[in-house]
Tab-separated table of C-alpha atoms and ligand atoms in Angstrom:
chain	number	residue	atom	x	y	z
B	1	MET	CA	36.667	-21.155	-99.101
B	2	ILE	CA	37.680	-25.406	-98.628
B	3	ARG	CA	41.583	-25.372	-99.615
B	4	THR	CA	41.413	-28.598	-101.203
B	5	GLY	CA	44.828	-28.418	-101.830
B	6	CYS	CA	43.968	-28.649	-105.440
B	7	ALA	CA	44.659	-25.503	-107.661
B	8	SER	CA	41.852	-26.211	-110.141
B	9	MET	CA	39.004	-25.459	-106.923
B	10	ILE	CA	40.023	-22.166	-107.273
B	11	ARG	CA	38.423	-21.509	-110.772
B	12	MET	CA	35.394	-23.751	-110.195
B	13	PRO	CA	32.116	-21.859	-110.548
B	14	LEU	CA	30.338	-21.262	-107.271
B	15	ALA	CA	27.590	-24.232	-107.789
B	16	GLN	CA	30.759	-26.344	-108.173
B	17	ARG	CA	32.252	-25.405	-105.229
B	18	CYS	CA	29.147	-25.646	-102.926
B	19	SER	CA	28.703	-29.402	-104.326
B	20	VAL	CA	32.573	-29.950	-102.828
B	21	LEU	CA	31.910	-27.889	-99.477
B	22	ASN	CA	29.044	-30.489	-99.074
B	23	ARG	CA	30.964	-33.430	-99.568
B	24	THR	CA	33.282	-32.091	-97.275
B	25	PHE	CA	31.431	-31.797	-94.546
B	26	ALA	CA	29.764	-35.144	-94.941
B	27	SER	CA	33.329	-36.719	-95.586
B	28	ALA	CA	34.295	-34.780	-92.218
B	29	ALA	CA	31.543	-35.713	-89.652
B	30	ALA	CA	31.863	-39.137	-91.262
B	31	ALA	CA	35.703	-39.154	-90.628
B	32	GLN	CA	35.186	-38.448	-87.030
B	33	ASN	CA	33.359	-41.674	-86.631
B	34	SER	CA	36.655	-43.596	-87.801
B	35	GLU	CA	40.018	-41.360	-87.090
B	36	GLY	CA	38.726	-37.858	-88.828
B	37	HIS	CA	38.845	-34.724	-86.259
B	38	PHE	CA	36.826	-31.737	-86.631
B	39	LEU	CA	39.271	-28.513	-85.493
B	40	LEU	CA	37.963	-25.153	-85.024
B	41	ILE	CA	40.436	-21.998	-85.220
B	42	LEU	CA	38.985	-19.288	-83.078
B	43	GLY	CA	40.888	-15.719	-82.643
B	44	LYS	CA	40.329	-11.994	-83.092
B	45	PRO	CA	39.534	-10.199	-86.861
B	46	GLY	CA	43.164	-10.324	-88.057
B	47	GLY	CA	44.737	-12.100	-85.771
B	48	GLY	CA	46.050	-14.787	-88.322
B	49	LYS	CA	43.647	-17.463	-88.247
B	50	GLY	CA	43.774	-17.645	-92.225
B	51	THR	CA	47.974	-17.499	-91.642
B	52	ILE	CA	48.149	-20.356	-89.013
B	53	SER	CA	45.224	-22.595	-91.247
B	54	GLY	CA	47.670	-22.062	-94.222
B	55	LYS	CA	50.358	-23.473	-92.325
B	56	ILE	CA	48.423	-26.394	-90.796
B	57	LEU	CA	47.174	-27.311	-94.095
B	58	LYS	CA	50.930	-27.875	-95.628
B	59	ASP	CA	51.941	-30.041	-92.222
B	60	PHE	CA	48.444	-31.774	-91.916
B	61	PRO	CA	47.428	-32.526	-95.366
B	62	MET	CA	44.387	-33.934	-94.466
B	63	PHE	CA	42.369	-31.237	-93.078
B	64	ARG	CA	39.987	-29.504	-95.312
B	65	HIS	CA	39.712	-25.482	-94.740
B	66	LEU	CA	36.347	-23.788	-94.687
B	67	SER	CA	36.559	-19.936	-94.033
B	68	THR	CA	33.814	-19.099	-93.501
B	69	GLY	CA	34.831	-15.282	-94.295
B	70	ASP	CA	35.976	-16.252	-97.651
B	71	VAL	CA	32.766	-18.245	-98.995
B	72	LEU	CA	31.052	-14.915	-97.994
B	73	ARG	CA	33.516	-12.986	-100.094
B	74	GLN	CA	32.908	-15.277	-103.042
B	75	HIS	CA	29.178	-14.831	-102.630
B	76	VAL	CA	29.230	-11.124	-102.433
B	77	MET	CA	31.765	-11.030	-105.689
B	78	ASN	CA	29.408	-13.730	-107.728
B	79	GLY	CA	26.869	-11.250	-106.652
B	80	THR	CA	24.651	-14.063	-105.010
B	81	ASP	CA	21.804	-13.386	-102.782
B	82	ILE	CA	23.264	-14.668	-100.132
B	83	GLY	CA	26.407	-12.417	-101.323
B	84	LEU	CA	23.868	-9.176	-101.525
B	85	GLN	CA	22.423	-10.218	-98.171
B	86	ALA	CA	25.640	-10.372	-96.391
B	87	LYS	CA	27.313	-7.905	-97.607
B	88	GLU	CA	25.778	-4.844	-95.832
B	89	TYR	CA	26.941	-6.429	-92.723
B	90	MET	CA	30.386	-7.236	-93.521
B	91	ASP	CA	31.397	-3.610	-94.827
B	92	SER	CA	30.087	-2.329	-91.597
B	93	GLY	CA	31.929	-4.626	-89.502
B	94	GLU	CA	28.596	-6.559	-88.259
B	95	LEU	CA	28.499	-10.282	-88.016
B	96	VAL	CA	25.809	-11.848	-90.444
B	97	PRO	CA	22.851	-13.207	-89.055
B	98	ASP	CA	23.194	-16.365	-87.234
B	99	SER	CA	20.154	-18.308	-89.129
B	100	LEU	CA	21.944	-17.359	-92.500
B	101	MET	CA	25.657	-17.860	-91.457
B	102	ILE	CA	24.020	-21.568	-90.369
B	103	ARG	CA	21.884	-22.349	-93.221
B	104	ILE	CA	25.127	-21.465	-95.453
B	105	VAL	CA	27.215	-23.823	-93.406
B	106	MET	CA	24.865	-26.643	-91.914
B	107	GLU	CA	22.142	-26.368	-94.934
B	108	ASP	CA	23.732	-29.735	-96.681
B	109	THR	CA	25.187	-31.530	-93.531
B	110	ASN	CA	22.482	-33.373	-92.653
B	111	ALA	CA	23.038	-35.715	-95.611
B	112	ALA	CA	24.081	-39.250	-94.754
B	113	MET	CA	27.745	-38.624	-93.614
B	114	LYS	CA	29.986	-40.978	-94.974
B	115	SER	CA	33.525	-41.307	-95.189
B	116	GLY	CA	36.518	-38.567	-95.882
B	117	ASP	CA	39.065	-36.349	-94.505
B	118	SER	CA	39.108	-34.055	-90.992
B	119	LEU	CA	37.622	-30.280	-91.312
B	120	LEU	CA	39.315	-27.382	-90.330
B	121	LEU	CA	36.784	-24.495	-89.844
B	122	ASP	CA	38.528	-20.640	-89.818
B	123	GLY	CA	35.323	-17.977	-89.011
B	124	PHE	CA	32.762	-20.151	-87.868
B	125	PRO	CA	31.199	-20.375	-85.101
B	126	ARG	CA	30.964	-16.796	-83.629
B	127	THR	CA	28.033	-16.920	-81.567
B	128	LYS	CA	26.765	-19.179	-79.089
B	129	GLU	CA	23.838	-19.830	-81.446
B	130	GLN	CA	26.251	-20.942	-84.043
B	131	ALA	CA	28.443	-23.164	-81.542
B	132	VAL	CA	25.177	-24.595	-80.784
B	133	ALA	CA	23.810	-25.477	-84.129
B	134	LEU	CA	27.417	-26.870	-84.737
B	135	ASP	CA	27.054	-28.934	-81.688
B	136	LYS	CA	24.054	-30.631	-83.418
B	137	GLU	CA	25.866	-31.790	-86.275
B	138	LEU	CA	29.389	-32.778	-85.230
B	139	ASP	CA	31.438	-33.168	-81.946
B	140	VAL	CA	34.148	-30.433	-82.532
B	141	ASP	CA	37.251	-32.297	-81.148
B	142	LEU	CA	39.904	-30.096	-80.984
B	143	VAL	CA	39.845	-25.378	-80.702
B	144	ILE	CA	42.907	-23.520	-81.268
B	145	ASN	CA	42.478	-20.114	-79.773
B	146	LEU	CA	44.991	-17.371	-81.157
B	147	CYS	CA	45.568	-14.794	-78.599
B	148	VAL	CA	46.983	-11.843	-80.630
B	149	PRO	CA	47.170	-8.003	-78.804
B	150	THR	CA	45.312	-5.751	-80.493
B	151	GLU	CA	48.096	-2.953	-81.336
B	152	THR	CA	49.531	-5.837	-83.284
B	153	ILE	CA	46.303	-6.508	-85.280
B	154	VAL	CA	44.971	-2.956	-86.085
B	155	GLU	CA	48.580	-2.412	-87.730
B	156	ARG	CA	48.443	-6.142	-89.802
B	157	ILE	CA	45.136	-5.369	-91.293
B	158	SER	CA	46.207	-1.859	-92.884
B	159	ASP	CA	48.996	-3.417	-94.477
B	160	ARG	CA	47.155	-6.667	-95.475
B	161	TRP	CA	46.477	-7.600	-99.473
B	162	ILE	CA	44.269	-10.334	-100.626
B	163	HIS	CA	43.704	-12.397	-103.693
B	164	SER	CA	39.916	-12.159	-104.063
B	165	PRO	CA	39.433	-15.407	-105.895
B	166	SER	CA	41.403	-17.647	-103.868
B	167	GLY	CA	41.464	-15.531	-100.203
B	168	ARG	CA	45.261	-15.711	-100.388
B	169	VAL	CA	46.243	-12.904	-97.901
B	170	TYR	CA	49.694	-11.245	-98.617
B	171	SER	CA	51.077	-8.151	-96.365
B	172	TYR	CA	54.490	-6.059	-97.462
B	173	SER	CA	55.854	-6.289	-93.989
B	174	TYR	CA	55.360	-10.280	-93.337
B	175	LYS	CA	54.610	-12.019	-96.550
B	176	PRO	CA	54.869	-10.153	-99.576
B	177	PRO	CA	53.869	-11.243	-103.145
B	178	LYS	CA	56.705	-11.986	-105.414
B	179	VAL	CA	55.353	-9.160	-107.917
B	180	LYS	CA	54.054	-6.082	-105.996
B	181	GLY	CA	50.163	-6.041	-106.343
B	182	LYS	CA	49.813	-9.130	-108.245
B	183	ASP	CA	48.866	-13.100	-106.774
B	184	ASP	CA	52.026	-15.181	-107.163
B	185	ILE	CA	49.765	-17.990	-108.522
B	186	THR	CA	47.424	-16.176	-111.153
B	187	GLY	CA	49.352	-13.158	-111.621
B	188	GLU	CA	46.301	-11.052	-111.037
B	189	ASP	CA	45.587	-8.327	-108.779
B	190	LEU	CA	45.431	-7.594	-105.146
B	191	VAL	CA	42.967	-5.813	-103.190
B	192	GLN	CA	42.034	-4.082	-99.784
B	193	ARG	CA	39.323	-6.185	-98.142
B	194	ASP	CA	36.294	-3.671	-98.058
B	195	ASP	CA	36.009	-4.198	-94.438
B	196	ASP	CA	39.592	-3.450	-93.498
B	197	ARG	CA	39.199	0.615	-93.092
B	198	PRO	CA	40.049	1.436	-89.874
B	199	GLU	CA	36.611	2.352	-88.481
B	200	CYS	CA	35.194	-1.270	-89.754
B	201	VAL	CA	38.031	-3.176	-88.319
B	202	ARG	CA	37.365	-0.992	-84.454
B	203	ASN	CA	33.798	-2.709	-84.914
B	204	ARG	CA	34.840	-5.935	-85.941
B	205	LEU	CA	37.041	-6.305	-82.606
B	206	MET	CA	34.068	-4.809	-80.743
B	207	ARG	CA	31.817	-7.600	-82.021
B	208	TYR	CA	34.499	-10.059	-81.466
B	209	ASP	CA	34.773	-9.174	-77.700
B	210	GLU	CA	30.995	-9.034	-76.872
B	211	VAL	CA	29.791	-11.763	-79.111
B	212	THR	CA	32.244	-14.513	-80.338
B	213	SER	CA	34.778	-14.606	-76.857
B	214	PRO	CA	32.336	-16.118	-74.754
B	215	LEU	CA	33.094	-19.406	-77.010
B	216	VAL	CA	36.692	-19.414	-75.627
B	217	ASP	CA	35.215	-20.709	-72.007
B	218	TYR	CA	32.315	-22.595	-73.799
B	219	TYR	CA	35.056	-24.869	-75.856
B	220	ASP	CA	37.328	-24.289	-73.228
B	221	ALA	CA	34.879	-26.038	-70.408
B	222	LYS	CA	34.585	-28.828	-72.829
B	223	GLY	CA	38.568	-29.533	-72.377
B	224	VAL	CA	38.769	-29.674	-76.183
B	225	LEU	CA	40.544	-25.866	-76.315
B	226	LYS	CA	44.467	-24.847	-76.174
B	227	THR	CA	45.104	-20.994	-76.365
B	228	PHE	CA	48.245	-19.998	-78.168
B	229	HIS	CA	49.689	-16.384	-76.918
B	230	GLY	CA	51.727	-14.343	-79.118
B	231	THR	CA	52.184	-11.644	-81.838
B	232	MET	CA	54.275	-13.561	-84.887
B	233	SER	CA	52.772	-16.590	-86.402
B	234	ASP	CA	56.090	-17.856	-87.210
B	235	LYS	CA	56.394	-17.741	-83.264
B	236	ILE	CA	53.143	-19.104	-82.295
B	237	TYR	CA	52.985	-22.167	-85.009
B	238	PRO	CA	55.194	-24.409	-84.077
B	239	GLU	CA	53.759	-24.549	-80.529
B	240	VAL	CA	50.825	-25.204	-82.493
B	241	ASN	CA	52.246	-27.641	-84.606
B	242	THR	CA	53.273	-29.614	-81.505
B	243	TRP	CA	49.822	-29.800	-79.912
B	244	LEU	CA	48.496	-31.121	-83.251
B	245	ASP	CA	51.366	-33.352	-83.742
B	246	GLU	CA	50.501	-34.535	-80.214
B	247	LYS	CA	46.640	-34.837	-80.346
B	248	LEU	CA	46.564	-36.452	-83.649
B	249	GLN	CA	48.574	-39.396	-82.835
X	301	AP5	P1	36.576	-13.159	-91.710
X	301	AP5	O1	36.930	-13.312	-93.089
X	301	AP5	O2	36.876	-14.939	-91.119
X	301	AP5	O3	37.298	-12.371	-90.875
X	301	AP5	P2	37.925	-12.335	-89.579
X	301	AP5	O4	37.298	-12.938	-88.549
X	301	AP5	O5	37.633	-10.820	-88.811
X	301	AP5	O6	39.259	-12.747	-89.843
X	301	AP5	P3	40.245	-11.938	-90.654
X	301	AP5	O7	39.982	-12.899	-91.997
X	301	AP5	O8	40.184	-10.813	-90.708
X	301	AP5	O9	41.855	-11.834	-90.546
X	301	AP5	P4	42.251	-13.790	-89.810
X	301	AP5	O10	42.708	-13.635	-88.575
X	301	AP5	O11	42.182	-14.783	-91.191
X	301	AP5	O12	44.273	-13.111	-89.889
X	301	AP5	P5	44.735	-13.339	-91.171
X	301	AP5	O13	45.707	-14.538	-91.462
X	301	AP5	O14	44.494	-12.833	-92.129
X	301	AP5	O15	35.089	-12.632	-91.715
X	301	AP5	C1	34.761	-11.489	-92.798
X	301	AP5	C2	33.772	-10.924	-91.685
X	301	AP5	O16	32.753	-11.990	-92.564
X	301	AP5	C3	32.843	-10.960	-90.560
X	301	AP5	O17	33.301	-9.543	-90.002
X	301	AP5	C4	31.508	-11.128	-90.758
X	301	AP5	O18	30.816	-10.011	-91.395
X	301	AP5	C5	31.475	-12.058	-91.516
X	301	AP5	N1	31.284	-14.019	-91.244
X	301	AP5	C6	32.200	-14.624	-91.257
X	301	AP5	N2	31.979	-15.684	-90.564
X	301	AP5	C7	30.879	-15.512	-90.064
X	301	AP5	C8	30.323	-15.967	-89.004
X	301	AP5	N3	30.709	-17.400	-88.614
X	301	AP5	N4	29.100	-15.216	-87.980
X	301	AP5	C9	28.792	-14.063	-88.904
X	301	AP5	N5	29.497	-13.512	-89.766
X	301	AP5	C10	29.997	-14.194	-90.397
X	301	AP5	O19	46.083	-12.685	-90.557
X	301	AP5	C11	45.994	-10.924	-90.501
X	301	AP5	C12	47.444	-9.896	-91.557
X	301	AP5	O20	48.177	-10.219	-90.285
X	301	AP5	C13	47.298	-10.577	-92.780
X	301	AP5	O21	47.758	-9.343	-93.591
X	301	AP5	C14	48.760	-11.566	-92.341
X	301	AP5	O22	49.320	-11.813	-93.654
X	301	AP5	C15	49.189	-10.585	-91.491
X	301	AP5	N6	49.934	-11.285	-90.631
X	301	AP5	C16	49.939	-13.147	-90.073
X	301	AP5	N7	50.866	-13.836	-89.577
X	301	AP5	C17	51.918	-12.181	-89.503
X	301	AP5	C18	53.196	-12.184	-88.344
X	301	AP5	N8	53.485	-13.221	-88.086
X	301	AP5	N9	53.648	-11.136	-89.138
X	301	AP5	C19	53.121	-9.809	-89.538
X	301	AP5	N10	51.955	-9.876	-89.741
X	301	AP5	C20	51.138	-10.965	-89.778
X	302	MG	MG1	40.922	-14.557	-92.319
């Protein structure tokens, strides 16, 4: 999902969101030609990518946020062809095939890229093939790598509740909703993600180690990556903030 900072976006039909997504990519790429930035956030499943992204968006409102997991869950919720194809992979903790992911994310980015904001990409790329496809379109200039211990992640995921339409994330121990079981903004029900079952989480963590973790070296070699270690997003985030502040000067 792209968070535009505009609550009405959440209620947009998928087609309209896709059009915003297209414009976002076009504008982000063009922004690079001027002062814009292309920021990725890497990290294990449940490692706090969405949580840290939310904090970045508050402090650096020039970024638009695109979480491929949220986009896929929207497709599943809306019963689109993409959603039907993606669901079986997601529910078993497997990665959705590269061809489909690259199509979802890149399909419309070849369009002329004129002007716009910077982009924060959460959950893409997740394979070398996706990274190479992205490189063909854009120069990634900033990569945040969140390094959180696996024990911490397993605990947190069992306590995660989400508002499906928006992707907003809650946890009773860390960020409880104002009213138990209800989204703070819409009052709608919170649910647990289908892929947060323990056996699925184990598989997602394994896939991360095998397939996604090599991207850390890939971006490190390009000199654009910074790793942040820790167990608490509230402790990690001030360091992220300082680093971004320096880079965005
Ligand atoms: P996606 O939705 O991206 O899932 P993920 O990478 O597994 O990451 P999560 O969203 O589960 O965790 P997060 O790092 O955002 O952590 P969060 O902030 O929520 O992808 C889902 C699926 O889609 C994939 O498995 C795959 O099938 C498919 N997919 C997506 N992109 C793909 C791609 N490019 N290629 C192929 N397939 C793709 O935090 C976790 C919990 O911790 C929350 O409850 C939060 O409240 C809590 N928390 C955070 N900070 C703290 C703290 N300091 N203390 C206590 N709790 C905390
Ligand atoms: Mg997430």
